[in-house]
Structures are given as structure tokens and as C-alpha cells.
Amino acid sequence: MASRPRTLYEKIWDAHVVETRDDGTALIYIDRHLVHEVTSPQAFEALKVAGRPVRRPELTLAVPDHNLPTTARVDAGGTPVTIADPESAAQLAALEANAPAYGIRYIPATAKEQGIVHVVGPEQGFSLPGTTIVCGDSHTACHGGLGALAFGIGTSEVEHVLATQTLLLQQSRPMEVRVDGDLGPGVSAKDLILHIIGEIGAAGGSGYVIEYRGAVFAAMSVEERLTVCNMSIEAGARAGIIAPDDTTFAYLKGRPMAPSGADWDAAVAYWRTLHTDDGAAFAKSVVIDAANIEPSVTWGTSPEDVVPIGGRVPSPQDFADESKQVAAQKSLDYMGLIPGTPMTAIAIENVFIGSCTNSRIEDLRAAAAVLKGRRKADTVRWAIVVPGSGLVKAQAEEEGLDKVFTAAGFEWREPGCSACLGMNPDKVPPGERCASTSNRNFVGRQGPGARTHLVSPAMAAAAAVTGRLADVRELV
Amino acid sequence: MQPLTRVEGRAIPLGLKNVDTDIIIPAKWLKTISREGLGRGAFETIRSEPGNIFDDPAYTGANILIAGDNFGCGSSREHAAWALGDLGLRVVIAPSFSDIFSGNAVKNGILPVVLPQEAVDRLLEVARAGEPITVDLEDQTVTTTYQDRFTFDLDPFRRHCLLNGLDEVGLTMARGEAIGGFEADRTAAQPWLMRGTAA
């Protein structure tokens, strides 16, 4: 069949069009739907009120993650621990009741497979290349690391997917972010995506689906690709995607919900067609040289507020745009920072290693490699490691990483969203700073008044050891 | 959903860029299983400051909000749209919106109006003067008592849903046969795609 050259995004889109309305809106089939407790109760309630069934319960997977405390889930006698916060408990109970009532697979808080939805989906082989994946959570973009078209949706759309297994969508425009060359030592996927967001801005991807292309992404592990795609939303993009390849297939083979036997061979044959054709056009293209990237940190309250660790806190006058000057001044006030201060002079009191961006086994290995034989500075009041899932936790314990963390003065926790967002007991106190491997440095994100500096896992470990933001390359 | 054709009223001149959904409604307010009452937590951090714009009597009863670039960025929480609706807001005017937020807004009868920065700056002035602003979705115009007139674009399907207060789920369920046909083809060609958790 002769057809015009298409981008990867366009190929996946085309394969999911059920029909197109006269006004250009397309009805898009959704292959995989992840559900957590925060953005689903109102959707289930609406179904109940309208008497609507769930169209394809086997295409939805439910996991609690946002509200769960990361302390022990069962007591010494093996009895599940009661959630102290009554609102959190009610929300968790709603998911636990709603999922089975509609025939949806539910992974309970006490199961070893439980974790952050965006860690669980790939880990279980539920998330697959070429599929459309949605969740009532903006970091769904994460699954694009497997070559899926994955994006966050609101609760009305959660209801729409449950009832119809489709969404009414306008096609986004394809955008390319190409990074060639090699990342230097100590420069991780997180540093790269922070750098990219700093370059293109928090709205630089607005209206687009970003495809990450070039040698740097081809050389990455699946875990690294998930980290990159995860933060596409922080650049305003609808989704981020990396073409699936042998690395992807090796990662997925044998996972519980991945195809097997003859289905596996058919699936891989199909997945091999999922790449941007030569000559396909992108509506926007950004090219970055990997060699210029240093470990990155944020100074402000937008993920675009990125500087290299060797840099300084900027001044509002450094920005040409007047509204950005105003925003920068507000950020500096909130963050309690003085322009010109070297980033490495900023003391931190808290360290958080976790979140859907950086809680996979490779992230924990990278942090542990820095912490081995070292201890957190006495001025670091609170340091926690929150594995992305029970399976990540078990793997880390098998490798002895938990011992490295606890010997370094970190707390070793149960899986969940934890201190990435202020809705469970893990919060950063007002006015205190946190070196955090999460994805958002918004005002109040880690708790009211909390000051967040986004970093990679290795950089978070370096900050813990030195008690300030530090260049991990000076420690290894 | 309540239809929206024309909104006339005072506007809150917020003007900030990159207003994220954590600013609109902090996470601690998301522990609800209802869509109601979220106005109490709306813009909590800004409203904790004395003399803030949301509690300024000059803007009491405002049904329009004017903001900067990239309004509603960040989290997909529809609670942001519910919170704005609970504050009585029916229109947000900004130079750009996050994709997820603008979709959530429309599904809750809130109109996101995209206008160039110069037009937004002018409307901020009008709003600060306490003068009303009129947003007409039929004509796709924003007008003021000072004879300003700006036109805006909106995706025709979103416009249709807003004007008629339509429920998208109901519309799509009426297309069940087309969806069933797609599923049957898919099951025949790529059965592994349809197994999901049953694999």
C-alpha cells in the first residue's frame, strides 16, 4: 500500500481511529487504561448514576498509589494497617470497592505487585508498544518510553473510557526532539529531560506529541526512556514517545501481561513497523547536542527553571520576557534564593528519592552507587527512598541496596507516590528545601511552603551526602 | 452539563503565566470522592495572602478569569475545573492553555478563550477598571464597554458541546456499533491487543 511517509505518532494514531466526525474530531480506541484512587471515584459514581456498564473491564488495571502512606502496610501479625486519614481511607476504599464491582483487575496495597501506576504498567507488561494508554494522571506520558501513545486525561474522560473504551480527540502535531552524541559521565536521563524542558520551556510542547530521536535515546535502557517520556508533560506536550526496538522487546518478553508464544512473535513483527518513516515531516524540531549537557537542577517553581549544577541562581533581569521576569521574582521569593548564588552553595534539609519519574531499579542503583560507604550530612533532617513498586523493592533488597540506603541514613519505604505531591503523610515542611527526584517543583507541591529542587537520583544522593546541592561528578 | 452561550460579567485580572493545577487546587483537596465544594480550596496559596485578588470586593461575583500563558499546566486533575466552576467562573481567557486542562474545562461547561497576549493585556486593563466583559460563544467574540472587540477560535466539536450542554459519554455510547466493529476487526487481526489483564 502506497502511503505518504508518517511519523511514529501518526502511525499509532491512524491505527486507533474508530471514526472521524465531520468537524475533524476523531473517536480513538483506547487499548490500555490505568486507574488510581484519586481521579476515578467521580467517574465510577457517574457510571453508577447513569446505569452504564464498563465496556471492556479487562483493558483497565486499577492500583492505589497517591494516598497510600509509605510506612508498613501490615502489622507484625500480618493484619493490614488502617489508614489514619479518613478522607484518604475513603478514597482508597472507593477504588477497592469500585474495581471488582465492575470486573476490573485490582492490585491491593498489600500485594507485592502494587506500586505507582506508571511503574506497574510497564513492569506487568500491561503497557505495550503501539498501544494507546491513558490514565487520569498527567505522568501517563511515561509509558511512551515503550513506544506507546500514552497521555493523561481528566475524570470525565476516565468515565468516557470506562463506558466506551474510546476518547473523542483532536490530533496533536508531531514534534521532534533530537539528541545526538553521548551523555557525559554522571549525566543521566533525568538531567537530559530537565535540560530539554529548560530549553523548550514549560509550554514548548503545548499542542504537540514529542518523539525523542537520536543516538542518545537509542542507547538508553527502557527505565531511562520511561524517565524521559514521563516529564514530557512538564514541557506541555500531550505525550512523549520513543520508537520501540530490541531493547524494548527484551524488556517486555516474559512479563505477566505481555503476549507470549505465537502472539509474541506476531506482536514483535508488528512493533518493528513502529518507527517514523524516512521523509516524514515534523511540525516542530529541536536539536540538542548531548555533549553540552551537565547534571541539571531547578532553581524556581516551574520545571523550565533549569540550570546546570555548575551554574548560578538567575536574576529576573536575565529574562527577556516581562511576564517571565515577574514569574522569576515570585519564584525567587518563594524559594528564598538570591540571584547570583552558586547552585552548589544551596543547603538542603530533605532528600526524596522516588516518584514515577525516578523510582525504578536503575534509579535506586544509581543513588546507591553514590551512597555506598557514605552517610548523609547531619544537617539533612529527612532522607527517604520510596521504591516504585513492591517488585522494585524486592529486587533492590536482593541486591542489598536497602542496606546501603539505611546505612547512609535513609529511610527505606513501601511503594507509592509519597513526597512527590502533598496528599499523603510524606511532606516537606514549610520553608525547608528538598533535593527531589520527582517531576514538579510547583509552589506547595511537596507540602505548603516546601521548596523543591528537581534532580536525578545520583544528584539526590550527592545532595544527601554533602548537605547541599552538589555535582555528583565530584563524588564518584 | 449547563449550556454556555453568552457570559457577561466582571473578570478577575490574575494575569500570571504558568498557573499550574497545584496552584488552582492543591493536592490535599483531591481526597474527595465528590465533584462539589472544591471552591473552598481554589487558589488556596494565593488566597492565604491578605489583599489577594480573589478576595478583593472589587471582583466579587466575577464569572471570568484572565490569566497568562500556559494556564492549567501540570496535573490532569479535573478538580481544577470543578474548583473554578464552584467559584462561579464560566470563562477563562489566556494566551494559551494546557491541553488537558482545556479539555477538562469544556467538559464542565467552562469556556477556555485563547487570545493573543496584546488582547489579554487589554482585557486585564478593562478588568482592573472594574468594567464588565462579554464573551459570546455563538459569535466567538469578546467585547468590552470600551468598544474592544476580539474574536477567538474554538474547536467546532467543543463549541457544539458547550453551546448545547452535551454529554460526550452519551454521544459516544450511541456509536456503540462502530466501536464494536473496530473491536471485532482488532480481535481477529491482533487478538493479543484485546487481552489486557486477562493475558
XYZ file of C-alpha atoms in Angstrom, chain A residues 137-471:
335
model
C -2.801 11.278 35.668
C -0.621 13.591 33.602
C 2.505 11.473 34.040
C 0.929 8.760 31.895
C 3.256 10.210 29.245
C 5.804 7.912 30.944
C 4.653 4.828 29.016
C 5.780 6.466 25.774
C 9.184 5.074 26.752
C 7.898 1.718 25.488
C 6.734 3.189 22.184
C 3.121 3.656 23.269
C 0.952 6.713 22.694
C 0.284 7.469 26.356
C -1.290 10.550 27.878
C -3.088 11.875 30.927
C -6.822 12.518 30.983
C -9.365 14.129 33.300
C -12.016 12.329 35.301
C -14.776 12.912 32.713
C -12.522 11.161 30.215
C -11.866 8.337 32.689
C -15.634 7.844 32.718
C -15.703 8.071 28.888
C -13.048 5.352 28.577
C -14.704 3.087 31.135
C -18.058 3.370 29.329
C -16.882 3.300 25.699
C -13.177 2.262 25.586
C -12.641 5.331 23.394
C -11.959 9.063 23.602
C -13.038 11.949 21.381
C -9.802 13.705 20.446
C -8.249 16.254 18.150
C -4.952 15.106 16.691
C -1.872 16.843 18.115
C 1.013 17.929 15.911
C 4.183 15.821 15.739
C 7.313 17.372 17.241
C 10.848 16.022 17.206
C 13.454 16.441 19.915
C 16.673 15.025 18.541
C 19.684 14.438 20.761
C 22.809 13.012 19.214
C 26.215 12.374 20.718
C 26.891 10.794 24.100
C 25.876 11.937 27.554
C 28.909 12.599 29.715
C 29.755 10.632 32.880
C 27.377 11.446 35.737
C 24.763 12.843 33.321
C 21.554 10.819 33.425
C 18.239 10.619 31.578
C 16.775 12.921 34.245
C 19.448 15.550 33.638
C 18.707 15.299 29.930
C 14.948 15.759 30.222
C 15.379 18.651 32.679
C 17.783 20.228 30.210
C 15.295 19.737 27.347
C 12.470 21.346 29.352
C 14.785 24.222 30.240
C 15.496 24.684 26.532
C 11.971 24.478 25.107
C 10.048 25.828 28.116
C 7.059 24.615 30.134
C 4.748 25.325 27.193
C 7.259 24.451 24.442
C 5.485 21.183 23.696
C 1.947 22.519 24.017
C -0.272 21.083 21.278
C 2.385 18.559 20.285
C 3.329 14.954 20.799
C 7.102 14.805 21.159
C 9.104 11.998 19.608
C 12.567 11.719 21.163
C 15.010 10.682 18.465
C 18.723 10.215 18.058
C 21.623 8.160 19.322
C 21.202 9.094 22.972
C 17.693 7.610 23.221
C 18.583 4.572 21.118
C 21.355 3.775 23.615
C 19.078 4.152 26.657
C 17.561 1.369 28.749
C 13.772 1.194 28.971
C 13.942 2.630 32.509
C 15.790 5.685 31.225
C 13.325 6.114 28.372
C 10.421 5.988 30.835
C 12.105 8.788 32.839
C 12.457 10.958 29.743
C 8.916 10.426 28.455
C 7.462 10.839 31.963
C 8.362 14.517 32.048
C 7.079 15.352 28.552
C 4.043 16.856 30.255
C 6.322 19.311 32.081
C 7.163 20.723 28.652
C 3.419 20.983 27.987
C 3.365 18.122 25.466
C 0.348 15.848 25.216
C 2.700 12.853 25.136
C 6.302 11.808 24.581
C 7.344 8.733 22.660
C 10.453 6.749 21.766
C 10.344 4.177 18.956
C 10.364 0.593 20.266
C 13.413 -1.525 19.437
C 15.191 -4.683 20.569
C 15.851 -3.074 23.961
C 12.089 -2.608 24.381
C 11.268 -6.152 23.276
C 13.883 -7.673 25.594
C 12.411 -5.658 28.478
C 8.854 -6.877 27.802
C 9.453 -10.537 26.991
C 8.082 -12.808 29.689
C 6.253 -10.084 31.640
C 2.958 -11.392 33.088
C 0.533 -9.470 30.832
C 2.746 -9.279 27.717
C 1.862 -11.512 24.772
C 3.512 -14.950 24.709
C 4.151 -17.816 22.274
C 2.898 -17.190 18.730
C 1.274 -13.959 19.907
C 4.693 -12.683 20.984
C 6.162 -13.251 17.536
C 3.194 -11.537 15.865
C 3.430 -8.654 18.288
C 7.159 -8.129 17.717
C 6.659 -8.273 13.951
C 4.074 -5.501 14.295
C 6.161 -3.480 16.740
C 9.059 -3.467 14.270
C 6.913 -1.379 11.895
C 6.511 1.315 14.564
C 9.062 3.935 13.637
C 8.983 7.272 11.848
C 9.321 6.800 8.082
C 12.159 8.464 6.190
C 10.860 11.758 4.849
C 8.054 12.123 7.398
C 7.541 15.733 8.451
C 7.554 17.108 11.987
C 5.689 20.340 12.712
C 8.471 21.426 15.058
C 12.014 20.207 15.517
C 14.561 20.843 18.263
C 18.129 19.569 18.085
C 20.328 19.284 21.156
C 23.944 18.140 21.434
C 24.349 15.649 24.270
C 27.940 16.721 24.864
C 26.800 20.130 26.172
C 24.638 18.735 28.945
C 25.697 18.826 32.584
C 23.871 17.426 35.601
C 20.790 19.659 35.850
C 18.938 21.211 38.797
C 15.937 23.504 39.092
C 16.095 26.805 40.949
C 12.471 28.012 40.688
C 8.868 26.886 40.737
C 8.413 25.812 37.126
C 10.156 22.757 35.628
C 11.546 25.110 32.965
C 13.620 26.857 35.651
C 16.669 24.687 34.971
C 20.381 25.443 35.304
C 23.467 23.207 35.171
C 24.770 22.312 38.635
C 27.807 24.492 37.909
C 25.516 27.470 37.292
C 24.071 30.197 39.488
C 20.632 31.338 40.582
C 19.485 33.689 37.803
C 18.232 37.226 38.210
C 14.771 38.236 36.902
C 16.589 40.681 34.596
C 18.220 37.707 32.869
C 14.906 37.026 31.135
C 13.786 38.995 28.092
C 10.077 38.324 28.532
C 8.403 40.658 31.018
C 5.927 38.106 32.333
C 8.818 35.692 32.916
C 10.620 38.401 34.908
C 7.588 38.718 37.173
C 7.326 34.931 37.473
C 11.066 34.636 38.222
C 10.843 37.194 41.025
C 7.893 35.344 42.565
C 9.822 32.067 42.274
C 12.906 33.558 43.940
C 10.781 34.924 46.787
C 9.078 31.586 47.305
C 12.342 29.661 47.045
C 14.181 32.087 49.323
C 17.065 32.467 46.866
C 19.332 35.382 45.983
C 20.343 35.898 42.334
C 23.956 35.026 41.640
C 24.208 32.356 44.334
C 26.127 29.309 43.054
C 23.718 26.348 42.934
C 26.267 24.280 44.869
C 26.021 26.755 47.779
C 22.346 25.938 48.384
C 21.878 23.878 51.558
C 19.102 21.280 51.627
C 17.407 19.651 54.636
C 15.440 16.922 52.866
C 16.098 14.327 50.186
C 13.406 12.378 48.362
C 14.294 9.534 46.034
C 11.172 8.171 44.375
C 8.146 9.081 42.176
C 7.031 7.769 38.772
C 9.964 9.653 37.257
C 12.782 8.004 39.228
C 11.824 5.021 41.394
C 12.794 2.093 39.191
C 15.599 -0.327 39.940
C 18.196 1.534 37.863
C 17.371 4.765 39.707
C 17.927 3.073 43.060
C 21.172 1.519 41.822
C 22.436 4.924 40.661
C 21.679 6.544 44.024
C 23.103 3.617 45.987
C 26.330 3.710 43.956
C 26.938 7.240 45.255
C 25.863 6.451 48.829
C 27.840 3.237 49.277
C 30.272 3.712 52.146
C 28.978 7.233 52.787
C 26.455 8.816 55.139
C 24.045 11.690 54.787
C 25.174 15.009 56.242
C 23.917 15.699 59.784
C 22.129 18.789 58.505
C 19.949 16.624 56.279
C 16.950 16.093 58.523
C 14.913 13.704 56.403
C 16.026 11.372 53.626
C 13.754 8.711 52.196
C 13.834 6.191 49.376
C 10.474 5.060 48.053
C 10.691 2.221 45.509
C 8.227 2.480 42.623
C 6.677 -0.913 43.270
C 6.864 -3.920 45.565
C 8.764 -5.761 42.848
C 11.344 -2.967 42.579
C 11.644 -3.056 46.364
C 12.195 -6.827 46.389
C 14.788 -6.593 43.612
C 16.627 -3.811 45.432
C 16.657 -5.840 48.648
C 18.002 -8.857 46.778
C 20.868 -6.643 45.584
C 21.438 -5.288 49.093
C 20.603 -1.716 48.084
C 18.270 -1.249 51.063
C 21.269 -1.824 53.357
C 23.268 0.823 51.508
C 20.435 3.324 51.914
C 19.761 2.631 55.574
C 23.497 2.669 56.379
C 23.620 6.102 54.728
C 20.843 7.336 56.994
C 17.925 6.997 54.562
C 14.530 5.529 55.444
C 13.554 2.573 53.246
C 9.833 2.809 52.498
C 6.895 0.993 50.932
C 5.879 1.858 47.328
C 3.688 4.833 46.452
C 3.692 8.403 45.159
C 4.989 9.614 48.530
C 6.561 13.076 48.749
C 6.097 13.861 45.056
C 2.804 15.501 45.943
C 1.364 16.689 49.227
C -1.525 14.293 49.646
C -0.169 11.506 51.847
C 1.820 11.748 55.093
C 5.176 12.251 53.298
C 5.610 16.011 53.070
C 8.419 18.541 53.141
C 7.928 21.129 55.935
C 7.243 24.802 55.091
C 10.354 26.820 54.235
C 12.601 23.744 54.008
C 14.377 22.606 50.870
C 14.247 19.206 49.267
C 16.527 17.680 46.652
C 13.880 15.595 44.936
C 13.936 13.081 42.090
C 10.269 13.845 41.363
C 8.900 15.845 38.452
C 7.350 19.075 39.746
C 8.790 21.994 41.669
C 5.473 23.849 41.790
C 4.586 26.110 44.724
C 3.330 23.858 47.529
C 3.738 20.669 45.522
C 5.637 18.750 48.223
C 3.649 20.421 51.001
C 2.623 24.024 51.779
C 5.695 26.273 51.650
C 8.031 23.422 50.644
C 10.936 24.349 48.340
C 11.741 21.743 45.719
C 14.904 21.319 43.658
C 14.449 18.685 40.960
C 17.467 16.436 40.421
C 18.494 12.952 39.255
C 18.783 10.036 41.718
C 22.598 10.246 41.744
C 22.420 14.007 42.328
C 19.909 13.488 45.149
C 22.371 11.091 46.757
C 25.167 13.634 46.318
C 22.992 16.286 47.957
C 22.291 13.976 50.880
C 25.997 13.331 51.447
C 27.090 16.965 51.216
C 24.001 18.636 52.723
C 23.742 20.963 49.738
C 23.114 20.742 46.020
C 26.290 19.141 44.696
C 27.883 17.946 41.489
